[in-house]
Amino acid sequence: MARASSRDRTRGTVAPRSIAASRTTETPAPGAAPAAAAPRGLGRLTRNWTVRTRVLTTLLALIAIGLAITGALTFAAQFRALDQRVDAELWQEYSELELIAQSTGDDGNPTHTTVDSVLLRATDSAAPSDHESVIAMIDEEPRYQPRQQDFALLPQATEDMTVSEAATVREESERVRQQLLAAHAPNSTVIVPMEVHGRDLRVLIASVTVAGDPAQGLFVVANDIGAQRTELWRSVAVFTMLAVLALLLAGGVGYIVTGRLLRPLEDLRAATEQITVADLEYRVPVPAGGDEISALATNFNRMLGRIQEGFAEQRRFMSDVGHELRTPLTIVRGTLETTDVDDPADVAESHGIAMDELDRMGRVVGDLSELAASSRPDYVKPRPIDLDAFTRSAFARIEHIAERTWILEHSVDVVADADEQRLTQAVVQLAANAARYSDEGTRVWFAVDRVLGPDGPEIHVSVRDEGIGIALEDQRRIFERFARIDASRGSGSGLGLPIVRAIAEGHGGVVRLFSEPGHGSTFTVVFPQHRPHAPAVGESAAPHTGGREAPLTDDETDRPTRTDRPARKEQG
């Protein structure tokens, strides 16, 4: 019976995979060489790039990396699929040979009884595909090959060849025949790589023997895998060119798009160059839409507004300071220039006037220092204090300020988070104002209450007098620096109430004012009993004071500070 040995199929399929693996491992990883060769000064170079260049470069780099990875994985899979397809086609030819060798007639006897018959039938029925060549050999000599095939594995000399050409062909054919015989493994089938006629081939060599026939046959199928790899490499080149064109197109479109997206930032940069200390009125245009750039422009304009207000306040402050210090200096200078040095009484009077004005200047400078210190975050240092003890201590201080009827109206026995020293300072200042703007013998009430507010328990520290009161239009400005209602009532610096407000805000609270001309005033420092955190500098709730933008309403002016106030208690 005819047979075709297939004992070495595994061996034949391992070799091409090993070749593919070695080729893959020799290929450098994408991006490895540029990374190794990157100059050390690249970081310094990119620092000078614009935002537009950085964004565009990053996007193009990501696109390039994505295309490179996609292309590498895709073509690696295609090369692997090519190796597997070629092997499958070679083994398909072997399967057809095996069917021919094992075919039987109607009587059950083998159809082919000689090696020659098997190989002749296999060669006639073979239909080599593109890049394939088939040849049959008997006893190491070529015998049959298909009439039509892509190329001849063992070409024969033809009559139209010259002698030298024919000799060359015969010599090349003999060399290939020797390669095939050397690669042949007796009684087995192998697939080996060979380079023949400048072609990179994958060759299947199958041994063919028939029982009773001493002849030894070889069935050889060669597949030009090199040509197919060349076609794949052309596809790689085409993909690379298209990827480069895509990158160029993406770069051009990205350049235009990023330019439009970043145009508001460029406008913002140009606008900032036009803003100077002398002109803070300019505002940057806010682009339409609600994106981050619009928010940036809006916040920038708000920042300019705060800076403008700060500069205006600073100018007003310096003007007020200059005026407040210039007046006593002018008085001292005028007094000294007109003093009769020979008149002891005149000298004594001038000395008294100069000392009074210098004391006034000292108070102004001290209050300015105090007001400047109030902007520091550590100006108020709250800690738990006993409000009942604080109330009695503060009342003991203020009842000696002036000849008034001082009344401790209410105290509360609770603990609160407050700076006792600053809070006492605010109470003394409010009491001094009450004495200054009220007549001798009138009453001044002092009270400390605990009231349930909208955000939790609040502490209300209030000073109420029977003085001249404050007109509604004046209530909006008395908390400004150097503001005075009635200069005839004393020589205060005009900084007391701003300091009180700073102390209240340092406690996370506000100062409330309820007043009516001719019916006295009530100043109340309101702050939370317990504070989870200290407020930021300059941050406070909207105060019920003259410093707010909206004027106090009549209801706020007339209503009492508390509705649950107990009966008054007069301290003798």
Short mmCIF file of N, CA, C and O in Angstrom, two decimals, residues 412-500:
data_model
loop_
_atom_site.label_atom_id
_atom_site.label_comp_id
_atom_site.label_asym_id
_atom_site.label_seq_id
_atom_site.Cartn_x
_atom_site.Cartn_y
_atom_site.Cartn_z
N VAL A 412 -24.78 86.77 81.53
CA VAL A 412 -25.13 85.38 81.25
C VAL A 412 -23.99 84.49 81.72
O VAL A 412 -22.81 84.80 81.50
N ASP A 413 -24.34 83.41 82.38
CA ASP A 413 -23.33 82.51 82.96
C ASP A 413 -23.08 81.35 81.99
O ASP A 413 -23.54 80.23 82.18
N VAL A 414 -22.37 81.62 80.90
CA VAL A 414 -22.00 80.59 79.92
C VAL A 414 -20.53 80.80 79.53
O VAL A 414 -19.91 81.82 79.87
N VAL A 415 -20.01 79.82 78.83
CA VAL A 415 -18.63 79.89 78.32
C VAL A 415 -18.70 80.10 76.82
O VAL A 415 -19.48 79.44 76.12
N ALA A 416 -17.89 81.00 76.29
CA ALA A 416 -17.87 81.30 74.85
C ALA A 416 -16.42 81.39 74.37
O ALA A 416 -15.49 81.62 75.17
N ASP A 417 -16.24 81.20 73.08
CA ASP A 417 -14.91 81.33 72.48
C ASP A 417 -14.70 82.78 72.08
O ASP A 417 -15.35 83.29 71.15
N ALA A 418 -13.80 83.46 72.78
CA ALA A 418 -13.57 84.88 72.50
C ALA A 418 -12.19 85.27 73.01
O ALA A 418 -11.60 84.59 73.86
N ASP A 419 -11.70 86.39 72.48
CA ASP A 419 -10.46 86.99 72.95
C ASP A 419 -10.86 88.04 74.01
O ASP A 419 -11.39 89.10 73.68
N GLU A 420 -10.65 87.72 75.28
CA GLU A 420 -11.13 88.58 76.36
C GLU A 420 -10.53 89.97 76.29
O GLU A 420 -11.21 90.97 76.51
N GLN A 421 -9.23 90.06 75.94
CA GLN A 421 -8.58 91.35 75.89
C GLN A 421 -9.19 92.23 74.80
O GLN A 421 -9.51 93.40 75.03
N ARG A 422 -9.36 91.67 73.56
CA ARG A 422 -9.91 92.45 72.46
C ARG A 422 -11.38 92.80 72.73
O ARG A 422 -11.83 93.90 72.41
N LEU A 423 -12.12 91.85 73.29
CA LEU A 423 -13.52 92.12 73.55
C LEU A 423 -13.67 93.23 74.60
O LEU A 423 -14.54 94.11 74.48
N THR A 424 -12.81 93.23 75.60
CA THR A 424 -12.82 94.31 76.60
C THR A 424 -12.48 95.64 75.94
O THR A 424 -13.08 96.69 76.26
N GLN A 425 -11.51 95.61 75.02
CA GLN A 425 -11.14 96.82 74.30
C GLN A 425 -12.32 97.38 73.53
O GLN A 425 -12.55 98.61 73.52
N ALA A 426 -13.10 96.51 72.87
CA ALA A 426 -14.27 96.97 72.13
C ALA A 426 -15.32 97.57 73.07
O ALA A 426 -15.93 98.61 72.77
N VAL A 427 -15.54 96.92 74.21
CA VAL A 427 -16.52 97.43 75.17
C VAL A 427 -16.10 98.81 75.69
O VAL A 427 -16.92 99.74 75.80
N VAL A 428 -14.85 98.97 76.03
CA VAL A 428 -14.36 100.26 76.55
C VAL A 428 -14.53 101.34 75.48
O VAL A 428 -14.92 102.48 75.79
N GLN A 429 -14.24 101.00 74.22
CA GLN A 429 -14.37 101.98 73.15
C GLN A 429 -15.83 102.40 72.97
O GLN A 429 -16.15 103.59 72.81
N LEU A 430 -16.74 101.41 73.01
CA LEU A 430 -18.17 101.73 72.88
C LEU A 430 -18.65 102.55 74.06
O LEU A 430 -19.47 103.48 73.90
N ALA A 431 -18.16 102.23 75.25
CA ALA A 431 -18.55 103.00 76.44
C ALA A 431 -18.02 104.43 76.37
O ALA A 431 -18.72 105.38 76.76
N ALA A 432 -16.79 104.59 75.87
CA ALA A 432 -16.23 105.94 75.73
C ALA A 432 -17.03 106.75 74.74
O ALA A 432 -17.28 107.95 74.94
N ASN A 433 -17.47 106.12 73.62
CA ASN A 433 -18.31 106.82 72.66
C ASN A 433 -19.65 107.20 73.28
O ASN A 433 -20.18 108.30 73.05
N ALA A 434 -20.22 106.28 74.08
CA ALA A 434 -21.50 106.58 74.73
C ALA A 434 -21.36 107.76 75.67
O ALA A 434 -22.25 108.63 75.74
N ALA A 435 -20.26 107.83 76.40
CA ALA A 435 -20.05 108.96 77.31
C ALA A 435 -19.81 110.25 76.55
O ALA A 435 -20.26 111.33 76.96
N ARG A 436 -19.09 110.13 75.40
CA ARG A 436 -18.76 111.34 74.64
C ARG A 436 -20.00 111.97 74.03
O ARG A 436 -20.10 113.21 73.95
N TYR A 437 -20.93 111.15 73.59
CA TYR A 437 -22.10 111.69 72.88
C TYR A 437 -23.37 111.66 73.74
O TYR A 437 -24.48 111.60 73.21
N SER A 438 -23.20 111.69 75.05
CA SER A 438 -24.34 111.82 75.96
C SER A 438 -24.00 112.86 77.02
O SER A 438 -22.83 113.21 77.21
N ASP A 439 -25.00 113.34 77.71
CA ASP A 439 -24.79 114.39 78.69
C ASP A 439 -24.50 113.78 80.06
O ASP A 439 -24.83 112.62 80.35
N GLU A 440 -23.90 114.60 80.89
CA GLU A 440 -23.55 114.15 82.23
C GLU A 440 -24.83 113.82 83.02
O GLU A 440 -25.81 114.55 82.97
N GLY A 441 -24.77 112.70 83.73
CA GLY A 441 -25.90 112.26 84.53
C GLY A 441 -26.87 111.35 83.81
O GLY A 441 -27.77 110.79 84.45
N THR A 442 -26.74 111.22 82.49
CA THR A 442 -27.63 110.31 81.78
C THR A 442 -27.20 108.87 82.02
O THR A 442 -26.12 108.59 82.55
N ARG A 443 -28.06 107.95 81.60
CA ARG A 443 -27.80 106.55 81.88
C ARG A 443 -27.14 105.86 80.67
O ARG A 443 -27.43 106.18 79.51
N VAL A 444 -26.27 104.88 80.99
CA VAL A 444 -25.62 104.04 79.97
C VAL A 444 -25.78 102.59 80.44
O VAL A 444 -25.41 102.26 81.57
N TRP A 445 -26.37 101.77 79.59
CA TRP A 445 -26.60 100.37 79.94
C TRP A 445 -25.56 99.47 79.27
O TRP A 445 -25.17 99.68 78.11
N PHE A 446 -25.13 98.46 80.00
CA PHE A 446 -24.19 97.46 79.46
C PHE A 446 -24.81 96.08 79.70
O PHE A 446 -25.28 95.79 80.81
N ALA A 447 -24.82 95.24 78.66
CA ALA A 447 -25.45 93.93 78.78
C ALA A 447 -24.71 92.91 77.92
O ALA A 447 -24.15 93.25 76.87
N VAL A 448 -24.71 91.68 78.43
CA VAL A 448 -24.18 90.54 77.67
C VAL A 448 -25.25 89.46 77.68
O VAL A 448 -25.69 89.01 78.75
N ASP A 449 -25.69 89.02 76.49
CA ASP A 449 -26.77 88.03 76.36
C ASP A 449 -26.32 86.87 75.49
O ASP A 449 -25.36 86.99 74.68
N ARG A 450 -27.02 85.77 75.66
CA ARG A 450 -26.86 84.61 74.76
C ARG A 450 -28.18 84.44 74.03
O ARG A 450 -29.22 84.24 74.65
N VAL A 451 -28.16 84.54 72.70
CA VAL A 451 -29.37 84.52 71.87
C VAL A 451 -29.22 83.42 70.82
O VAL A 451 -28.14 83.23 70.25
N LEU A 452 -30.29 82.71 70.56
CA LEU A 452 -30.28 81.67 69.54
C LEU A 452 -30.41 82.31 68.16
O LEU A 452 -31.44 82.88 67.82
N GLY A 453 -29.34 82.24 67.38
CA GLY A 453 -29.34 82.83 66.05
C GLY A 453 -29.63 81.80 64.98
O GLY A 453 -29.86 80.62 65.25
N PRO A 454 -29.66 82.22 63.72
CA PRO A 454 -29.98 81.30 62.61
C PRO A 454 -28.94 80.19 62.44
O PRO A 454 -29.27 79.13 61.92
N ASP A 455 -27.71 80.43 62.85
CA ASP A 455 -26.65 79.43 62.69
C ASP A 455 -26.20 78.86 64.04
O ASP A 455 -25.11 78.28 64.12
N GLY A 456 -26.97 79.05 65.08
CA GLY A 456 -26.59 78.55 66.38
C GLY A 456 -26.60 79.65 67.42
O GLY A 456 -26.95 80.81 67.15
N PRO A 457 -26.19 79.34 68.64
CA PRO A 457 -26.19 80.36 69.70
C PRO A 457 -25.21 81.48 69.41
O PRO A 457 -24.09 81.24 68.95
N GLU A 458 -25.64 82.71 69.70
CA GLU A 458 -24.82 83.90 69.50
C GLU A 458 -24.67 84.63 70.83
O GLU A 458 -25.52 84.56 71.71
N ILE A 459 -23.58 85.38 70.91
CA ILE A 459 -23.32 86.23 72.06
C ILE A 459 -23.53 87.68 71.63
O ILE A 459 -22.96 88.11 70.63
N HIS A 460 -24.38 88.41 72.37
CA HIS A 460 -24.64 89.81 72.08
C HIS A 460 -24.07 90.65 73.22
O HIS A 460 -24.51 90.55 74.37
N VAL A 461 -23.07 91.47 72.91
CA VAL A 461 -22.46 92.40 73.88
C VAL A 461 -22.89 93.81 73.45
O VAL A 461 -22.49 94.29 72.39
N SER A 462 -23.72 94.46 74.27
CA SER A 462 -24.32 95.73 73.84
C SER A 462 -24.04 96.84 74.85
O SER A 462 -23.93 96.61 76.06
N VAL A 463 -23.95 98.08 74.31
CA VAL A 463 -23.83 99.31 75.10
C VAL A 463 -24.90 100.27 74.57
O VAL A 463 -24.92 100.59 73.38
N ARG A 464 -25.78 100.73 75.49
CA ARG A 464 -26.90 101.59 75.10
C ARG A 464 -26.84 102.88 75.92
O ARG A 464 -26.57 102.85 77.11
N ASP A 465 -27.07 103.99 75.23
CA ASP A 465 -26.98 105.28 75.91
C ASP A 465 -28.23 106.11 75.64
O ASP A 465 -29.09 105.72 74.85
N GLU A 466 -28.30 107.28 76.32
CA GLU A 466 -29.38 108.24 76.12
C GLU A 466 -28.84 109.51 75.50
O GLU A 466 -29.28 110.62 75.79
N GLY A 467 -27.92 109.34 74.59
CA GLY A 467 -27.24 110.48 74.00
C GLY A 467 -27.99 111.11 72.86
O GLY A 467 -29.21 110.97 72.73
N ILE A 468 -27.22 111.78 72.01
CA ILE A 468 -27.82 112.59 70.95
C ILE A 468 -28.35 111.73 69.81
O ILE A 468 -29.13 112.20 68.99
N GLY A 469 -27.93 110.45 69.76
CA GLY A 469 -28.39 109.59 68.68
C GLY A 469 -27.63 109.87 67.39
O GLY A 469 -26.82 110.81 67.29
N ILE A 470 -27.91 109.07 66.38
CA ILE A 470 -27.19 109.17 65.12
C ILE A 470 -28.21 109.19 64.00
O ILE A 470 -29.11 108.34 63.93
N ALA A 471 -28.09 110.18 63.11
CA ALA A 471 -29.01 110.27 61.98
C ALA A 471 -28.80 109.08 61.04
O ALA A 471 -27.72 108.48 60.97
N LEU A 472 -29.83 108.74 60.31
CA LEU A 472 -29.78 107.58 59.42
C LEU A 472 -28.66 107.70 58.39
O LEU A 472 -27.95 106.75 58.11
N GLU A 473 -28.51 108.91 57.83
CA GLU A 473 -27.47 109.07 56.81
C GLU A 473 -26.06 108.98 57.40
O GLU A 473 -25.11 108.65 56.69
N ASP A 474 -25.92 109.26 58.70
CA ASP A 474 -24.60 109.15 59.34
C ASP A 474 -24.28 107.72 59.76
O ASP A 474 -23.12 107.37 59.95
N GLN A 475 -25.31 106.91 59.94
CA GLN A 475 -25.07 105.54 60.37
C GLN A 475 -24.29 104.74 59.32
O GLN A 475 -23.69 103.72 59.63
N ARG A 476 -24.30 105.19 58.09
CA ARG A 476 -23.62 104.47 57.03
C ARG A 476 -22.12 104.79 56.99
O ARG A 476 -21.36 104.12 56.32
N ARG A 477 -21.69 105.85 57.70
CA ARG A 477 -20.29 106.23 57.57
C ARG A 477 -19.52 106.28 58.88
O ARG A 477 -18.31 106.50 58.86
N ILE A 478 -20.21 106.07 60.02
CA ILE A 478 -19.49 106.24 61.29
C ILE A 478 -18.44 105.14 61.50
O ILE A 478 -17.55 105.31 62.33
N PHE A 479 -18.56 104.03 60.77
CA PHE A 479 -17.56 102.97 60.92
C PHE A 479 -16.40 103.15 59.95
O PHE A 479 -15.52 102.29 59.88
N GLU A 480 -16.39 104.27 59.20
CA GLU A 480 -15.25 104.58 58.36
C GLU A 480 -14.19 105.29 59.18
O GLU A 480 -14.48 105.92 60.19
N ARG A 481 -12.95 105.18 58.71
CA ARG A 481 -11.84 105.79 59.45
C ARG A 481 -11.99 107.31 59.46
O ARG A 481 -12.34 107.92 58.44
N PHE A 482 -11.72 107.90 60.63
CA PHE A 482 -11.69 109.36 60.86
C PHE A 482 -13.07 110.00 60.71
O PHE A 482 -13.17 111.21 60.52
N ALA A 483 -14.11 109.19 60.76
CA ALA A 483 -15.46 109.75 60.66
C ALA A 483 -15.90 110.25 62.03
O ALA A 483 -15.75 109.56 63.03
N ARG A 484 -16.45 111.49 62.08
CA ARG A 484 -16.96 112.07 63.33
C ARG A 484 -18.32 112.69 63.04
O ARG A 484 -18.53 113.28 61.99
N ILE A 485 -19.21 112.57 64.02
CA ILE A 485 -20.55 113.14 63.86
C ILE A 485 -20.60 114.56 64.38
O ILE A 485 -21.05 115.48 63.71
N ASP A 486 -20.07 114.75 65.57
CA ASP A 486 -20.13 116.08 66.20
C ASP A 486 -18.77 116.33 66.82
O ASP A 486 -18.43 115.80 67.88
N ALA A 487 -17.94 117.14 66.12
CA ALA A 487 -16.58 117.40 66.60
C ALA A 487 -16.57 118.15 67.91
O ALA A 487 -15.59 118.09 68.67
N SER A 488 -17.67 118.81 68.24
CA SER A 488 -17.70 119.57 69.48
C SER A 488 -17.79 118.66 70.70
O SER A 488 -17.60 119.10 71.83
N ARG A 489 -18.08 117.38 70.49
CA ARG A 489 -18.25 116.44 71.59
C ARG A 489 -16.93 115.86 72.08
O ARG A 489 -16.92 115.07 73.01
N GLY A 490 -15.84 116.19 71.48
CA GLY A 490 -14.56 115.68 71.95
C GLY A 490 -13.56 115.60 70.81
O GLY A 490 -13.86 115.90 69.66
N SER A 491 -12.35 115.25 71.17
CA SER A 491 -11.25 115.22 70.19
C SER A 491 -10.83 113.78 69.91
O SER A 491 -9.66 113.44 69.94
N GLY A 492 -11.79 112.90 69.67
CA GLY A 492 -11.45 111.52 69.35
C GLY A 492 -10.74 111.43 68.01
O GLY A 492 -10.82 112.32 67.16
N SER A 493 -10.07 110.30 67.82
CA SER A 493 -9.31 110.12 66.58
C SER A 493 -10.18 109.73 65.41
O SER A 493 -9.75 109.80 64.25
N GLY A 494 -11.41 109.30 65.65
CA GLY A 494 -12.26 108.84 64.57
C GLY A 494 -11.94 107.43 64.13
O GLY A 494 -12.40 106.99 63.06
N LEU A 495 -11.16 106.69 64.93
CA LEU A 495 -10.77 105.32 64.58
C LEU A 495 -11.32 104.30 65.55
O LEU A 495 -11.07 103.10 65.39
N GLY A 496 -12.06 104.73 66.56
CA GLY A 496 -12.54 103.81 67.58
C GLY A 496 -13.51 102.78 67.03
O GLY A 496 -13.36 101.57 67.23
N LEU A 497 -14.55 103.27 66.32
CA LEU A 497 -15.54 102.34 65.80
C LEU A 497 -14.97 101.41 64.72
O LEU A 497 -15.35 100.23 64.65
N PRO A 498 -14.09 101.87 63.82
CA PRO A 498 -13.46 100.91 62.91
C PRO A 498 -12.71 99.81 63.65
O PRO A 498 -12.71 98.65 63.21
N ILE A 499 -12.08 100.15 64.78
CA ILE A 499 -11.39 99.13 65.56
C ILE A 499 -12.39 98.15 66.17
O ILE A 499 -12.18 96.93 66.20
N VAL A 500 -13.53 98.68 66.65
CA VAL A 500 -14.57 97.80 67.20
C VAL A 500 -15.08 96.85 66.12
O VAL A 500 -15.27 95.64 66.36
#
